[in-house]
Short mmCIF file of C-alpha atoms in Angstrom, two decimals:
data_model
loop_
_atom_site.label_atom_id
_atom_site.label_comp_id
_atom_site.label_asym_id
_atom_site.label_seq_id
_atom_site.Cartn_x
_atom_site.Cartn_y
_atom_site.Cartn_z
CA UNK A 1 -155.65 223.08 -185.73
CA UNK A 2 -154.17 226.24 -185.38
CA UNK A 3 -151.79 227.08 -182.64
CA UNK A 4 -154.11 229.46 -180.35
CA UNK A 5 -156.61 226.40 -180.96
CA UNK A 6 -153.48 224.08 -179.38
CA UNK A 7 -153.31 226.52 -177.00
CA UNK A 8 -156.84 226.50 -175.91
CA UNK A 9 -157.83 222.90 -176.00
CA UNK A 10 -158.74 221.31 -172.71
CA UNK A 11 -156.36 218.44 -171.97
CA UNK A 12 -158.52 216.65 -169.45
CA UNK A 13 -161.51 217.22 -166.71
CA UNK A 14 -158.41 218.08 -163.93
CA UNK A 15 -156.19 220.08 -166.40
CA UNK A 16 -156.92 223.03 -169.26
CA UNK A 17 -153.94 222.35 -171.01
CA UNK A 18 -151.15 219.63 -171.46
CA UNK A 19 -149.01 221.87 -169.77
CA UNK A 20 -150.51 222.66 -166.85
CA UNK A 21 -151.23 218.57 -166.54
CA UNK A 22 -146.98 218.37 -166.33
CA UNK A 23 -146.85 220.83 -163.72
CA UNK A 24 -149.61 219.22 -161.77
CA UNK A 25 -148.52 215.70 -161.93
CA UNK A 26 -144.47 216.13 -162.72
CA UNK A 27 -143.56 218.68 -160.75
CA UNK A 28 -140.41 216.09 -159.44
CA UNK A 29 -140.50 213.73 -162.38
CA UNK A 30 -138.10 210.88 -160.65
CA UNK A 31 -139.98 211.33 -157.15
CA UNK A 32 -139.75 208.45 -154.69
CA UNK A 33 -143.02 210.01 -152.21
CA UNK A 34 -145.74 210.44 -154.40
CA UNK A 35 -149.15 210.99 -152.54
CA UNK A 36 -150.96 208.03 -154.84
CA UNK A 37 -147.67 206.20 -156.73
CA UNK A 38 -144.85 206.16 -153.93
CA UNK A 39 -141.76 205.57 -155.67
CA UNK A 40 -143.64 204.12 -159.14
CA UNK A 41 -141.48 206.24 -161.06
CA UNK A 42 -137.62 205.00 -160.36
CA UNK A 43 -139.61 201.17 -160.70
CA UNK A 44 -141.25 201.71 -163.94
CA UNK A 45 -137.90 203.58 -165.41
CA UNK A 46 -136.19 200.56 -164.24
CA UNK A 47 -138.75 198.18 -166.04
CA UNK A 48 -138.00 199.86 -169.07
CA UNK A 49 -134.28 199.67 -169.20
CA UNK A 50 -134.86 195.93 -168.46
CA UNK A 51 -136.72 195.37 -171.13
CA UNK A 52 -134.95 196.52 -173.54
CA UNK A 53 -131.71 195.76 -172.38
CA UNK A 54 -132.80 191.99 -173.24
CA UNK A 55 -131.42 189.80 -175.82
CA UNK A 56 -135.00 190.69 -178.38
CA UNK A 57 -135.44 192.06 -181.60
CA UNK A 58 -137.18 194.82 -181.26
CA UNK A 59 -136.94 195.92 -184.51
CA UNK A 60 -136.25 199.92 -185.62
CA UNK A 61 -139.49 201.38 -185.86
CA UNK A 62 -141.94 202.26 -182.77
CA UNK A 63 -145.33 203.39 -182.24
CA UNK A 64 -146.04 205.41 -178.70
CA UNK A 65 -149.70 205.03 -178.24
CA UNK A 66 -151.12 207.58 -176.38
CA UNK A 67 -147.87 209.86 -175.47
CA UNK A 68 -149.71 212.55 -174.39
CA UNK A 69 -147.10 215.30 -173.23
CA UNK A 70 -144.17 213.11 -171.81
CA UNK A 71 -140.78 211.05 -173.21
CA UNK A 72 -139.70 209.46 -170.07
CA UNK A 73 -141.63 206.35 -171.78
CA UNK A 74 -138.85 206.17 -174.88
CA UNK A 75 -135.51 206.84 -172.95
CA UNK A 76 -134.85 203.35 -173.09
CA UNK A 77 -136.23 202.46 -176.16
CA UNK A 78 -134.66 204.78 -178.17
CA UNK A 79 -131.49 203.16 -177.80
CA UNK A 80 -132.09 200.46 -179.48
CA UNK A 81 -135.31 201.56 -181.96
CA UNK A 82 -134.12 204.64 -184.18
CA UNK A 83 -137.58 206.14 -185.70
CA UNK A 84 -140.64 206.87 -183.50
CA UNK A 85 -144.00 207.80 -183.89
CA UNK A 86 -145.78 209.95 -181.30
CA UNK A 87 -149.41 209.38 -180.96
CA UNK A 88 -152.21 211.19 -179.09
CA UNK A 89 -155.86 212.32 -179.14
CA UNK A 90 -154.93 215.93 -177.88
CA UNK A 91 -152.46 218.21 -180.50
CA UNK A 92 -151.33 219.98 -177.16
CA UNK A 93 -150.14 216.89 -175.93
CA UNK A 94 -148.17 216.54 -178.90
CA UNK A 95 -147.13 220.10 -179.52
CA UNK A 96 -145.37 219.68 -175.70
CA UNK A 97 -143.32 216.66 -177.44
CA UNK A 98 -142.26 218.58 -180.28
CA UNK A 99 -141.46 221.42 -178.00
CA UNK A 100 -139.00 218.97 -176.07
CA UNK A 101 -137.59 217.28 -179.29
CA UNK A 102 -136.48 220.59 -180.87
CA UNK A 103 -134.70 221.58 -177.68
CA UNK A 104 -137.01 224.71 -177.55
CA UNK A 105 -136.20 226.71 -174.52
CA UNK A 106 -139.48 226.94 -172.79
CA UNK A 107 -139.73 222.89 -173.04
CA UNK A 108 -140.65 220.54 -169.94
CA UNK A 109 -137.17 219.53 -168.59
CA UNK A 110 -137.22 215.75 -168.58
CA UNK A 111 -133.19 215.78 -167.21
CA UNK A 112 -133.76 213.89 -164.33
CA UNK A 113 -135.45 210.88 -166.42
CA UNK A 114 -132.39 211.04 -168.85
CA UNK A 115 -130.10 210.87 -166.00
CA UNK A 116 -131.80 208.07 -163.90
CA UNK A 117 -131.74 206.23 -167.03
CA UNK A 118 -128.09 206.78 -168.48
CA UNK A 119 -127.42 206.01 -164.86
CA UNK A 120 -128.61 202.75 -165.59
CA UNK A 121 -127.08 202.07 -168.70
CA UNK A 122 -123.70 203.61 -167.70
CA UNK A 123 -124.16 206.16 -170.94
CA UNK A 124 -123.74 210.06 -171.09
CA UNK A 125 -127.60 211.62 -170.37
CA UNK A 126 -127.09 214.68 -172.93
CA UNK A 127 -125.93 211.87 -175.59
CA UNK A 128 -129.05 209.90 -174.48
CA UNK A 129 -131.49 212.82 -174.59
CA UNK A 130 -129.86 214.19 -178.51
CA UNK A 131 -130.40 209.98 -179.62
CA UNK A 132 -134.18 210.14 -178.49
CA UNK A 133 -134.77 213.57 -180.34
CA UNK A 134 -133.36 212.05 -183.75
CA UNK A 135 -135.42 208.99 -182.92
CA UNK A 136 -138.54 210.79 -182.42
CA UNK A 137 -139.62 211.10 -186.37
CA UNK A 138 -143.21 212.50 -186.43
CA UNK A 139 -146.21 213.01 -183.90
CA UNK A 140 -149.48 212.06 -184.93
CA UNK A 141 -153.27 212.10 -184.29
CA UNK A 142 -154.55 209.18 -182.51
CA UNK A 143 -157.60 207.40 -181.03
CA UNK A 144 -157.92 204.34 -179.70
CA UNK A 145 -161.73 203.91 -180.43
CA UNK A 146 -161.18 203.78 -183.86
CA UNK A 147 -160.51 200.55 -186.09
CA UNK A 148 -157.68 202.11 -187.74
CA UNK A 149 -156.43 204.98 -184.43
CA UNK A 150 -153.69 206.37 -186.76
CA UNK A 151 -156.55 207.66 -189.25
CA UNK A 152 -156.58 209.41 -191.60
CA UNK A 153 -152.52 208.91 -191.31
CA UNK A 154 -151.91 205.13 -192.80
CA UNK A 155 -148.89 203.33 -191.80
CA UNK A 156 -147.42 199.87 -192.19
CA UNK A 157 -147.39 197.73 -188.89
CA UNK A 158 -145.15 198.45 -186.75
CA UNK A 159 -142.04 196.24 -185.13
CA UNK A 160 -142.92 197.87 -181.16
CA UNK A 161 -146.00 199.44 -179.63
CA UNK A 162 -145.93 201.53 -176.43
CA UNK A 163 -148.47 202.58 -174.49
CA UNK A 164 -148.69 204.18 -171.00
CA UNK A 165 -151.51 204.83 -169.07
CA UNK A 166 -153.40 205.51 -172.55
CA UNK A 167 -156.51 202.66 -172.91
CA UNK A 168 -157.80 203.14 -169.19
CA UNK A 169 -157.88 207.02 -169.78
CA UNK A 170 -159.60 206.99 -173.40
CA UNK A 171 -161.53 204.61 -171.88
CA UNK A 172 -162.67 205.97 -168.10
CA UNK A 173 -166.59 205.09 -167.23
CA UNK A 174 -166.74 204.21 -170.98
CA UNK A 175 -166.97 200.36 -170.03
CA UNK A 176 -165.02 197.31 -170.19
CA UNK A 177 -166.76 196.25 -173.75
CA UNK A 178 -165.19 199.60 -175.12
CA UNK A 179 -161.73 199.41 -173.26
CA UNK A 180 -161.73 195.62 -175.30
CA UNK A 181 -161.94 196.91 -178.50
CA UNK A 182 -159.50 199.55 -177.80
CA UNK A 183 -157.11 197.02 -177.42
CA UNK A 184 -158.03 194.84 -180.32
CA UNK A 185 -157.24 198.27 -182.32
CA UNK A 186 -154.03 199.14 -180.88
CA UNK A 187 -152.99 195.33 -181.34
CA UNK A 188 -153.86 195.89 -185.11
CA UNK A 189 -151.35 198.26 -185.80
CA UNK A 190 -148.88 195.92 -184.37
CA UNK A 191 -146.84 193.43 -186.75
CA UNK A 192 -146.88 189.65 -186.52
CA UNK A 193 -143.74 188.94 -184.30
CA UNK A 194 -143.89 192.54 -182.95
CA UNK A 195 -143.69 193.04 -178.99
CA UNK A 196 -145.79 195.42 -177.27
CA UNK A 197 -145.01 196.91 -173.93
CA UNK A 198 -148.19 197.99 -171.61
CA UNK A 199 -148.44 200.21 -168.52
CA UNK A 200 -151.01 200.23 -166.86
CA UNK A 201 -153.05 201.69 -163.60
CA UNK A 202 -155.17 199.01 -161.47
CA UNK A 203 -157.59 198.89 -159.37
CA UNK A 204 -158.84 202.64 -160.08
CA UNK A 205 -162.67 202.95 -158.65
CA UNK A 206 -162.77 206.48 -158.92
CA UNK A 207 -160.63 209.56 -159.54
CA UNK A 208 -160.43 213.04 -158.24
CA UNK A 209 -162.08 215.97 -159.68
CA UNK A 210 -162.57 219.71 -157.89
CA UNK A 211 -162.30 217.79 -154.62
CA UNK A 212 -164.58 215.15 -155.61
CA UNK A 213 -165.03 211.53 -156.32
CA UNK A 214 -165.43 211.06 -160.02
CA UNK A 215 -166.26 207.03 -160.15
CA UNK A 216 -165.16 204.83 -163.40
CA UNK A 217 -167.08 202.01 -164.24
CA UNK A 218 -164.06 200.39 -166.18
CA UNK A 219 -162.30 198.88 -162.73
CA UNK A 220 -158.98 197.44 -164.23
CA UNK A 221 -157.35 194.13 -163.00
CA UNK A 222 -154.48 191.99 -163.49
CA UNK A 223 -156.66 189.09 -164.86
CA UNK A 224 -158.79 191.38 -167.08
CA UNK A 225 -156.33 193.03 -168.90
CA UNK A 226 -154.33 190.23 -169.59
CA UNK A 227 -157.01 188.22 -170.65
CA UNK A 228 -157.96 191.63 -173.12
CA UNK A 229 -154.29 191.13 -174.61
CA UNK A 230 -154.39 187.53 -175.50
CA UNK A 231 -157.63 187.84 -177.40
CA UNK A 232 -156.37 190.60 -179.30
CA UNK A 233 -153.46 187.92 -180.38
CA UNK A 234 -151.20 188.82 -178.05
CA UNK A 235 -149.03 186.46 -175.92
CA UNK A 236 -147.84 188.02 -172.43
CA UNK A 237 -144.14 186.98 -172.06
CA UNK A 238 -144.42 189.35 -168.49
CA UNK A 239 -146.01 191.02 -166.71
CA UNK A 240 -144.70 192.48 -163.26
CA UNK A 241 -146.72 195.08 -160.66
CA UNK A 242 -145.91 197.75 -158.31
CA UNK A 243 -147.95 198.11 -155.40
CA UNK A 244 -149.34 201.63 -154.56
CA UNK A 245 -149.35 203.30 -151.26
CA UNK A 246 -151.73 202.38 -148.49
CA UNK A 247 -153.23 205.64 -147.88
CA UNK A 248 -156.34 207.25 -146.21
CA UNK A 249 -156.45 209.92 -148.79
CA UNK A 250 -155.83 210.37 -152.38
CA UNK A 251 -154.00 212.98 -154.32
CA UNK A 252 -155.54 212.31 -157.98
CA UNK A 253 -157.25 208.42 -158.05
CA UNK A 254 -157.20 205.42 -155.74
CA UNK A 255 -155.21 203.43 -157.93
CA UNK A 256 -153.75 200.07 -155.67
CA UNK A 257 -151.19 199.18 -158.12
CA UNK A 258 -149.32 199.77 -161.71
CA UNK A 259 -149.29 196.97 -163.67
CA UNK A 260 -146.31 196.25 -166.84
CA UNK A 261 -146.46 194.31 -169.16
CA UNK A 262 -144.40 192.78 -172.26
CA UNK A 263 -146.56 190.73 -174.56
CA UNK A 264 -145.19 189.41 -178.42
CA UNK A 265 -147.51 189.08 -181.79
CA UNK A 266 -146.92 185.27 -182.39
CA UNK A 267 -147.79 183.92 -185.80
CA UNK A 268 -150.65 180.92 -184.74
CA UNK A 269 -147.73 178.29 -186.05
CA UNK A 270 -144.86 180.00 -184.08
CA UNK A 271 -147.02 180.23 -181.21
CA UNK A 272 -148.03 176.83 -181.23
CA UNK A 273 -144.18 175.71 -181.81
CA UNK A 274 -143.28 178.02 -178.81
CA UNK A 275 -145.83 175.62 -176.62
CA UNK A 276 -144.20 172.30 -177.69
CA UNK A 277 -140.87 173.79 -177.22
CA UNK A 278 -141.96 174.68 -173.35
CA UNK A 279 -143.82 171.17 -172.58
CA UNK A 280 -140.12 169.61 -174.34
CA UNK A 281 -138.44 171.20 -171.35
CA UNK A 282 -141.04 170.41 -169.18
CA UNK A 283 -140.76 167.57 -166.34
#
């Protein structure tokens, strides 16, 4: 695609381009009064560091499913995983990454992440924000709805998967039959003992479009999408949820909560030895 074509794809049915979707939705990334999300952001950012501040082996190599045009998503990872992949359907999405990762002076300014994070970790931001540009490795072409998402690209399995926000929006009014298999195929790419890390919206019955109700069929919850993990051979070792404003009107979706989750690849034996081990301390 060329880059007028980047220029010129539609990012969504609300936005015309990936960067007018940051502006629109980030316009104070680390916000504490959003309309529809309250203060999600400072809670997910702290999920993250948690995570993967914990005594896991998450490997060195990680797969971002679904980036779209933000970081804030790897801050944390990146300390401890030194190559990532960038994913996404939309090349605009991606071009706004690469924008960011070559310090390019027009990029979306993701400082206040960095900060809130290196906060956190008691670490320099600017050192924090140079370790996640080395980390970030390639950006790739994505979608979830096929067997392999990464083709034509072929990789080996990967140690970590990330993915924010990515399966209910590839699959919105699509159905809950196609939002399962979209998780079966992101779980493929993962390796056995590999951890994946899922954020996700729930309880969305409809979204906002010029004004107006746009409905989705697809209706997340809790129970659903955990259920979705474990039959794609995934076992959830958490999974913790933020509870959206109440609110008598909506700035983008009606969304009641944001759910995260940490789920691991078990081999059938490990898993099965990870069982007896929790009945053996069991009284």
């Amino acid at each position: 695609m060329s880059s007028k074509e980047v220029e010129t794809q539609m990012f969504d049915d609300h936005c015309k381009s990936a960067r007018e979707y940051l502006e629109f939705n980030w316009p104070d990334v680390m916000a504490i009064d959003d309309v529809d999300e309250g203060a999600a952001m400072p809670w997910i950012m702290d999920q993250f560091h948690r995570t993967f501040t914990e005594d896991r082996d998450f490997g060195e190599r990680l797969l971002d499913v679904g980036t779209g045009p933000t970081i804030y998503q790897l801050i944390s990872a990146s300390r401890v995983l030194p190559h990532i992949v960038c994913s996404d359907i939309h090349q605009g999405a991606l071009e706004e990454v690469r924008k960011w990762k070559n310090g390019d002076a027009g990029a979306f300014d993701w400082s206040s992440a960095m900060q809130h994070v290196s906060g956190l970790e008691g670490t320099g931001w600017e050192e924090r924000q140079d370790q996640l540009r080395r980390a970030i490795k390639d950006t790739v072409f994505c979608d979830v709805h096929n067997e392999n998402p990464l083709h034509p690209a072929v990789f080996r399995p990967f140690d970590t998967i990330i993915s924010t926000y990515c399966l209910e929006g590839a699959c919105f009014n699509k159905g809950r039959s196609t939002y399962k298999k979209a998780v079966k195929n992101v779980c493929s790419l993962l390796k056995p003992d590999g951890y994946i890390i899922l954020l996700s919206y729930i309880g969305v019955t409809y979204y906002l479009k010029d004004g107006k109700k746009d409905p989705d069929n697809l209706r997340l919850d809790t129970d659903f999408v955990l259920k979705n993990l474990s039959e794609a051979g995934i076992t959830v070792l958490e999974a913790s949820e933020f509870k959206t404003p109440d609110r008598e009107a909506c700035s983008y979706s009606d969304v009641k909560s944001i759910l995260y989750v940490v789920g691991k690849k078990y081999l059938k034996g490990d898993y099965l030895r990870l069982l007896s081990e929790n009945n053996d301390h069991c009284v």
